Coordinates of C-alpha atoms and ligand atoms in Angstrom, one line a residue:
X33 CA 10.9 15.4 -13.0
X34 CA 11.5 19.0 -13.6
X35 CA 15.2 20.1 -13.4
X36 CA 14.5 22.7 -10.7
X37 CA 12.7 19.8 -8.6
X38 CA 15.7 17.4 -9.1
X39 CA 17.9 20.1 -7.9
X40 CA 16.1 20.9 -4.7
X41 CA 15.9 17.1 -4.2
X42 CA 19.6 16.5 -4.2
X43 CA 20.1 19.6 -2.2
X44 CA 17.7 18.1 0.6
X45 CA 19.3 14.8 0.6
X46 CA 22.8 16.5 0.8
X47 CA 21.5 18.4 4.2
X48 CA 20.3 15.0 5.7
X49 CA 23.1 12.5 4.4
X50 CA 26.2 14.4 3.7
X51 CA 28.0 11.3 3.3
X52 CA 26.2 9.7 0.6
X53 CA 27.7 12.4 -1.4
X54 CA 31.2 11.2 -1.2
X55 CA 31.3 9.3 -4.2
X56 CA 33.7 6.2 -4.6
X57 CA 36.9 7.2 -6.4
X58 CA 38.6 4.8 -8.5
X59 CA 42.1 6.1 -8.0
X60 CA 41.8 4.9 -4.2
X61 CA 40.4 1.4 -5.2
X62 CA 37.0 2.4 -3.5
X63 CA 35.0 -0.7 -3.7
X64 CA 32.9 -0.2 -0.5
X65 CA 31.4 -3.2 1.3
X66 CA 27.7 -3.1 0.9
X67 CA 26.9 -6.6 1.9
X68 CA 26.4 -6.8 5.9
X69 CA 26.7 -10.7 6.0
X70 CA 30.1 -10.5 4.5
X71 CA 31.2 -7.6 7.3
X72 CA 29.6 -9.9 10.0
X73 CA 31.9 -13.0 8.7
X74 CA 35.0 -10.7 8.7
X75 CA 34.3 -9.5 12.1
X76 CA 33.6 -12.8 13.4
X77 CA 36.8 -14.1 12.0
X78 CA 38.6 -11.3 13.7
X79 CA 36.7 -11.4 16.9
X80 CA 38.1 -8.1 18.3
X81 CA 38.9 -8.2 22.0
X82 CA 38.8 -5.3 24.6
X83 CA 42.3 -5.8 25.5
X84 CA 43.8 -5.3 22.0
X85 CA 44.7 -2.5 19.4
X86 CA 43.4 -3.1 15.8
X87 CA 44.8 -1.2 13.0
X88 CA 42.0 -0.8 10.0
X89 CA 43.6 0.3 6.7
X90 CA 41.2 2.2 4.6
X91 CA 38.1 2.2 6.7
X92 CA 36.4 3.8 3.7
X93 CA 32.7 4.8 4.7
X94 CA 33.3 2.6 7.9
X95 CA 31.5 -0.7 7.1
X96 CA 33.9 -2.7 9.2
X97 CA 34.9 0.2 11.3
X98 CA 31.4 0.3 12.9
X99 CA 31.6 -3.2 13.8
X100 CA 34.8 -3.4 15.0
X101 CA 34.9 -0.4 17.4
X102 CA 32.0 -2.1 19.3
X103 CA 34.5 -4.6 21.2
X104 CA 37.9 -3.5 20.2
X105 CA 40.1 -2.0 22.9
X106 CA 41.6 0.5 20.5
X107 CA 41.0 1.1 16.8
X108 CA 43.6 3.0 14.9
X109 CA 42.0 3.6 11.3
X110 CA 44.6 5.0 8.5
X111 CA 42.6 6.7 5.5
X112 CA 44.2 8.2 2.5
X113 CA 41.2 9.8 1.1
X114 CA 40.9 13.2 2.9
X115 CA 37.3 13.6 1.5
X116 CA 36.4 10.6 3.8
X117 CA 37.9 12.0 7.0
X118 CA 35.0 14.5 7.9
X119 CA 32.5 11.6 7.7
X120 CA 34.7 9.2 9.6
X121 CA 35.1 11.7 12.2
X122 CA 31.3 12.5 12.3
X123 CA 30.4 8.8 12.9
X124 CA 33.3 7.7 15.1
X125 CA 35.2 10.8 16.5
X126 CA 33.4 10.7 19.9
X127 CA 34.4 7.2 20.7
X128 CA 37.4 7.1 23.1
X129 CA 38.7 4.1 21.6
X130 CA 39.0 5.4 18.1
X131 CA 42.0 7.1 16.5
X132 CA 41.7 8.3 12.9
X133 CA 44.8 9.0 11.1
X134 CA 45.0 10.8 7.6
X135 CA 47.9 9.1 5.7
X136 CA 49.0 6.8 3.1
X137 CA 49.4 3.4 4.4
X138 CA 52.4 2.7 2.2
X139 CA 54.5 4.8 4.2
X140 CA 53.0 4.7 7.6
X141 CA 55.1 3.7 10.5
X142 CA 52.5 1.4 12.1
X143 CA 54.7 0.3 15.1
X144 CA 55.0 4.1 16.1
X145 CA 51.3 4.5 15.3
X146 CA 49.8 2.0 17.9
X147 CA 52.2 3.2 20.7
X148 CA 52.0 2.9 23.7
X149 CA 50.7 -0.7 22.5
X150 CA 53.5 -2.9 21.3
X151 CA 51.6 -4.9 19.2
X152 CA 48.4 -4.9 17.0
X153 CA 46.4 -7.0 14.4
X154 CA 45.6 -5.4 11.1
X155 CA 41.9 -5.6 9.5
X156 CA 41.4 -4.4 6.0
X157 CA 39.6 -4.6 2.8
X158 CA 42.5 -3.4 0.8
X159 CA 42.5 -1.3 -2.3
X160 CA 43.1 -3.5 -5.2
X161 CA 45.6 -1.0 -6.9
X162 CA 48.2 -1.4 -4.1
X163 CA 47.1 -4.4 -2.2
X164 CA 50.5 -6.3 -2.6
X165 CA 52.7 -3.1 -1.9
X166 CA 50.7 -2.7 1.1
X167 CA 51.1 -6.6 2.1
X168 CA 54.8 -6.1 1.5
X169 CA 54.9 -3.1 3.7
X170 CA 52.9 -5.0 6.7
X171 CA 55.4 -7.8 6.5
X172 CA 58.2 -5.5 6.8
X173 CA 56.6 -4.2 9.8
X174 CA 56.0 -7.6 11.5
X175 CA 57.9 -6.8 14.7
X176 CA 54.8 -5.1 16.1
X177 CA 52.0 -7.0 14.1
X178 CA 50.7 -10.4 15.3
X179 CA 47.9 -11.1 12.8
X180 CA 46.5 -9.7 9.5
X181 CA 42.9 -10.6 8.4
X182 CA 42.9 -9.3 4.7
X183 CA 40.4 -9.0 1.9
X184 CA 42.1 -8.9 -1.3
X185 CA 41.7 -9.9 -5.0
X186 CA 41.0 -13.6 -5.1
X187 CA 43.9 -13.9 -7.6
X188 CA 46.4 -12.3 -5.1
X189 CA 45.5 -14.7 -2.3
X190 CA 46.1 -17.4 -4.9
X191 CA 49.4 -16.1 -5.4
X192 CA 50.3 -15.7 -1.7
X193 CA 49.2 -19.2 -0.9
X194 CA 50.8 -20.8 -4.0
X195 CA 52.8 -23.9 -3.0
X196 CA 56.2 -24.7 -4.7
X197 CA 55.6 -26.0 -8.3
X198 CA 52.5 -23.9 -9.0
X199 CA 52.8 -21.2 -11.6
X200 CA 51.3 -18.7 -9.4
X201 CA 54.4 -19.0 -7.1
X202 CA 56.5 -16.0 -6.8
X203 CA 58.5 -13.6 -4.4
X204 CA 55.3 -12.8 -2.5
X205 CA 54.3 -16.5 -2.0
X206 CA 57.8 -17.1 -0.7
X207 CA 58.0 -14.1 1.5
X208 CA 54.6 -14.7 2.9
X209 CA 55.3 -18.3 3.8
X210 CA 58.6 -17.3 5.4
X211 CA 57.0 -14.9 7.7
X212 CA 53.4 -16.0 8.2
X213 CA 51.1 -18.8 8.4
X214 CA 48.1 -18.4 6.0
X215 CA 44.6 -19.4 6.3
X216 CA 42.4 -18.7 3.4
X217 CA 38.9 -18.0 5.0
X218 CA 36.2 -17.2 2.1
X219 CA 35.4 -15.9 -1.1
X220 CA 33.6 -12.7 -1.5
X221 CA 31.6 -12.2 -4.7
X222 CA 32.0 -8.7 -6.7
X223 CA 28.2 -7.8 -5.9
X224 CA 29.0 -7.4 -2.2
X225 CA 30.6 -4.3 -3.2
X226 CA 29.6 -0.7 -4.6
X227 CA 30.6 -0.2 -7.1
X228 CA 30.7 -4.0 -8.2
X229 CA 34.3 -4.7 -9.1
X230 CA 35.0 -7.1 -11.9
X231 CA 36.8 -9.7 -9.9
X232 CA 36.2 -12.0 -6.8
X233 CA 37.8 -11.4 -3.7
X234 CA 39.2 -13.5 -0.6
X235 CA 39.5 -12.9 2.9
X236 CA 42.9 -14.5 4.1
X237 CA 44.2 -14.6 7.7
X238 CA 48.1 -14.2 8.0
X239 CA 49.4 -15.0 11.4
X240 CA 52.9 -13.5 12.0
X241 CA 55.4 -16.2 12.9
X242 CA 57.5 -15.5 15.9
X243 CA 60.4 -16.0 13.8
X244 CA 61.3 -16.7 10.0
X245 CA 60.4 -20.2 8.9
X246 CA 63.7 -21.0 7.8
X247 CA 67.4 -20.7 9.2
X248 CA 69.3 -18.1 7.2
X249 CA 72.2 -16.0 8.6
X250 CA 71.4 -13.1 6.3
X251 CA 67.7 -12.5 5.8
X252 CA 68.5 -9.7 3.2
X253 CA 70.7 -11.8 1.3
X254 CA 67.9 -14.5 1.1
X255 CA 65.5 -11.6 -0.4
X256 CA 68.0 -10.7 -2.8
X257 CA 68.5 -14.1 -4.0
X258 CA 65.0 -15.0 -4.2
X259 CA 64.1 -11.6 -6.2
X260 CA 67.1 -12.4 -8.5
X261 CA 65.8 -16.0 -9.1
X262 CA 62.4 -14.7 -10.2
X263 CA 63.6 -11.9 -12.1
X264 CA 62.7 -13.6 -15.6
X265 CA 60.1 -16.2 -14.7
X266 CA 60.5 -18.2 -18.0
X267 CA 64.2 -18.8 -17.5
X268 CA 65.8 -21.3 -15.4
X269 CA 67.3 -20.7 -12.1
X270 CA 70.7 -21.1 -13.5
X271 CA 70.2 -18.5 -16.1
X272 CA 68.8 -16.1 -13.7
X273 CA 71.4 -16.7 -11.3
X274 CA 73.9 -15.9 -14.4
X275 CA 72.1 -12.7 -15.0
X276 CA 71.7 -11.6 -11.4
X277 CA 72.7 -8.1 -10.5
X278 CA 76.2 -7.2 -10.1
X279 CA 76.6 -7.3 -6.3
X280 CA 74.7 -10.8 -6.3
X281 CA 76.7 -12.2 -9.3
X282 CA 80.1 -11.1 -7.6
X283 CA 79.1 -13.3 -4.6
X284 CA 78.0 -16.2 -6.9
X285 CA 81.2 -16.1 -8.5
X286 CA 83.2 -15.8 -5.3
X287 CA 81.2 -18.8 -4.2
X288 CA 82.4 -20.7 -7.3
X289 CA 79.9 -19.6 -9.9
X290 CA 76.3 -20.6 -10.7
X291 CA 76.8 -24.3 -11.3
X292 CA 78.8 -24.9 -8.1
X293 CA 76.3 -22.8 -5.9
X294 CA 73.4 -24.6 -7.3
X295 CA 75.3 -27.9 -6.7
X296 CA 76.4 -27.2 -3.1
X297 CA 72.7 -26.2 -2.5
X298 CA 71.2 -29.5 -4.0
X299 CA 69.2 -28.0 -6.8
X300 CA 69.1 -29.0 -10.3
X301 CA 70.0 -25.9 -12.6
X302 CA 67.4 -26.6 -15.0
X303 CA 64.6 -26.0 -12.4
X304 CA 62.7 -22.7 -12.5
X305 CA 62.4 -20.3 -9.3
X306 CA 58.6 -21.3 -8.7
X307 CA 59.7 -24.9 -8.1
X308 CA 62.0 -24.1 -5.1
X309 CA 60.7 -24.6 -1.7
X310 CA 61.4 -22.0 1.0
X311 CA 64.2 -24.5 2.4
X312 CA 66.0 -24.6 -1.0
X313 CA 66.0 -20.8 -1.1
X314 CA 67.6 -20.9 2.3
X315 CA 70.2 -23.4 1.3
X316 CA 70.8 -21.3 -1.7
X317 CA 71.4 -18.5 0.4
X318 CA 73.9 -20.3 2.4
X319 CA 75.6 -21.2 -0.4
X320 CA 76.8 -17.8 -1.6
X321 CA 77.0 -16.2 2.2
X322 CA 80.4 -15.2 3.4
Ligands
SAM1480 N1 37.1 -0.7 4.4 C1 36.0 -0.1 3.5 C2 34.9 -0.9 3.2 O1 35.4 -2.2 3.4 O2 33.9 -0.8 2.6 C3 36.9 0.5 2.3 C4 37.4 -0.5 1.5 S1 38.2 0.3 -0.1 C5 38.3 -1.1 -0.8 C6 39.7 0.6 0.3 C7 40.0 1.9 1.1 O3 41.3 2.3 1.3 C8 39.3 3.1 0.6 O4 38.7 3.9 1.7 C9 40.4 4.0 0.2 O5 40.2 5.4 0.2 C10 41.5 3.6 0.9 N2 42.9 3.8 0.5 C11 43.4 3.6 -0.6 N3 44.8 3.8 -0.6 C12 45.1 4.0 0.5 C13 46.5 4.1 1.1 N4 47.4 4.2 0.4 N5 46.6 4.2 2.6 C14 45.3 4.2 3.1 N6 44.1 4.0 2.7 C15 44.0 3.8 1.6

């Protein structure tokens, strides 16, 4: 094909399909869902209702949006890539149940966004590069969220669901366990996306618990001690407590020192953070509480 002909062809297809010219951007983690069967399975798992609000994070080119919007009472879509906004407006802007927000989901106040609704479910094929940060942010905003159906890197889902004793277990596993019930739904092969990523994905359902799964007086203290406990994964819980940040260390010392605190919580000092159950973290918190 001659150069001039090529140019004309691309011009013609631009006029007919402007959306196809928004090329995927790596920096926004854009691996668009291209397999209709996967879209269908996710939508079936969500089963959107006419009486509810759903927040979709990163609608992209609208693969999930176009199916979700059919039966959802109100769909609020948050997209960070401004180049995708005109395309999404063109596709769904006329739908009365569609609200498009150009924003960074990491700093968006979802509870304010869904008003006048007081709760919502979240559906997302999350960009890999910030998936755990967005998940943490969703957990922080759990007061107005009832459920999240998320596509994540399979390895992240394994970390989220890692039980005590698993090397995968970390801060994220403990915090998700505290606030959500988890159900891994299915795995998705890289070939379901364009561009094709290097890794497999998994879809997980996180149902937000009405309240935290353990009894602790001070939840922020719980998360500070979990964070200190996992600071150096190769070290024992005893060593991590002894090297905790200053404010935590002074609490530990006020409570009699790391050995006493661990004894009072019934935790053997040679154990590593990944072996502790949520209940044990709660006991440890109570052992250093005022
Ligand atoms: N939902 C679409 C799909 O399944 O084909 C797109 C999924 S793609 C993996 C991730 C989407 O999240 C992209 O549209 C990307 O632009 C968007 N995104 C990336 N960072 C974001 C952020 N901080 N806030 C909101 N959206 C973001």
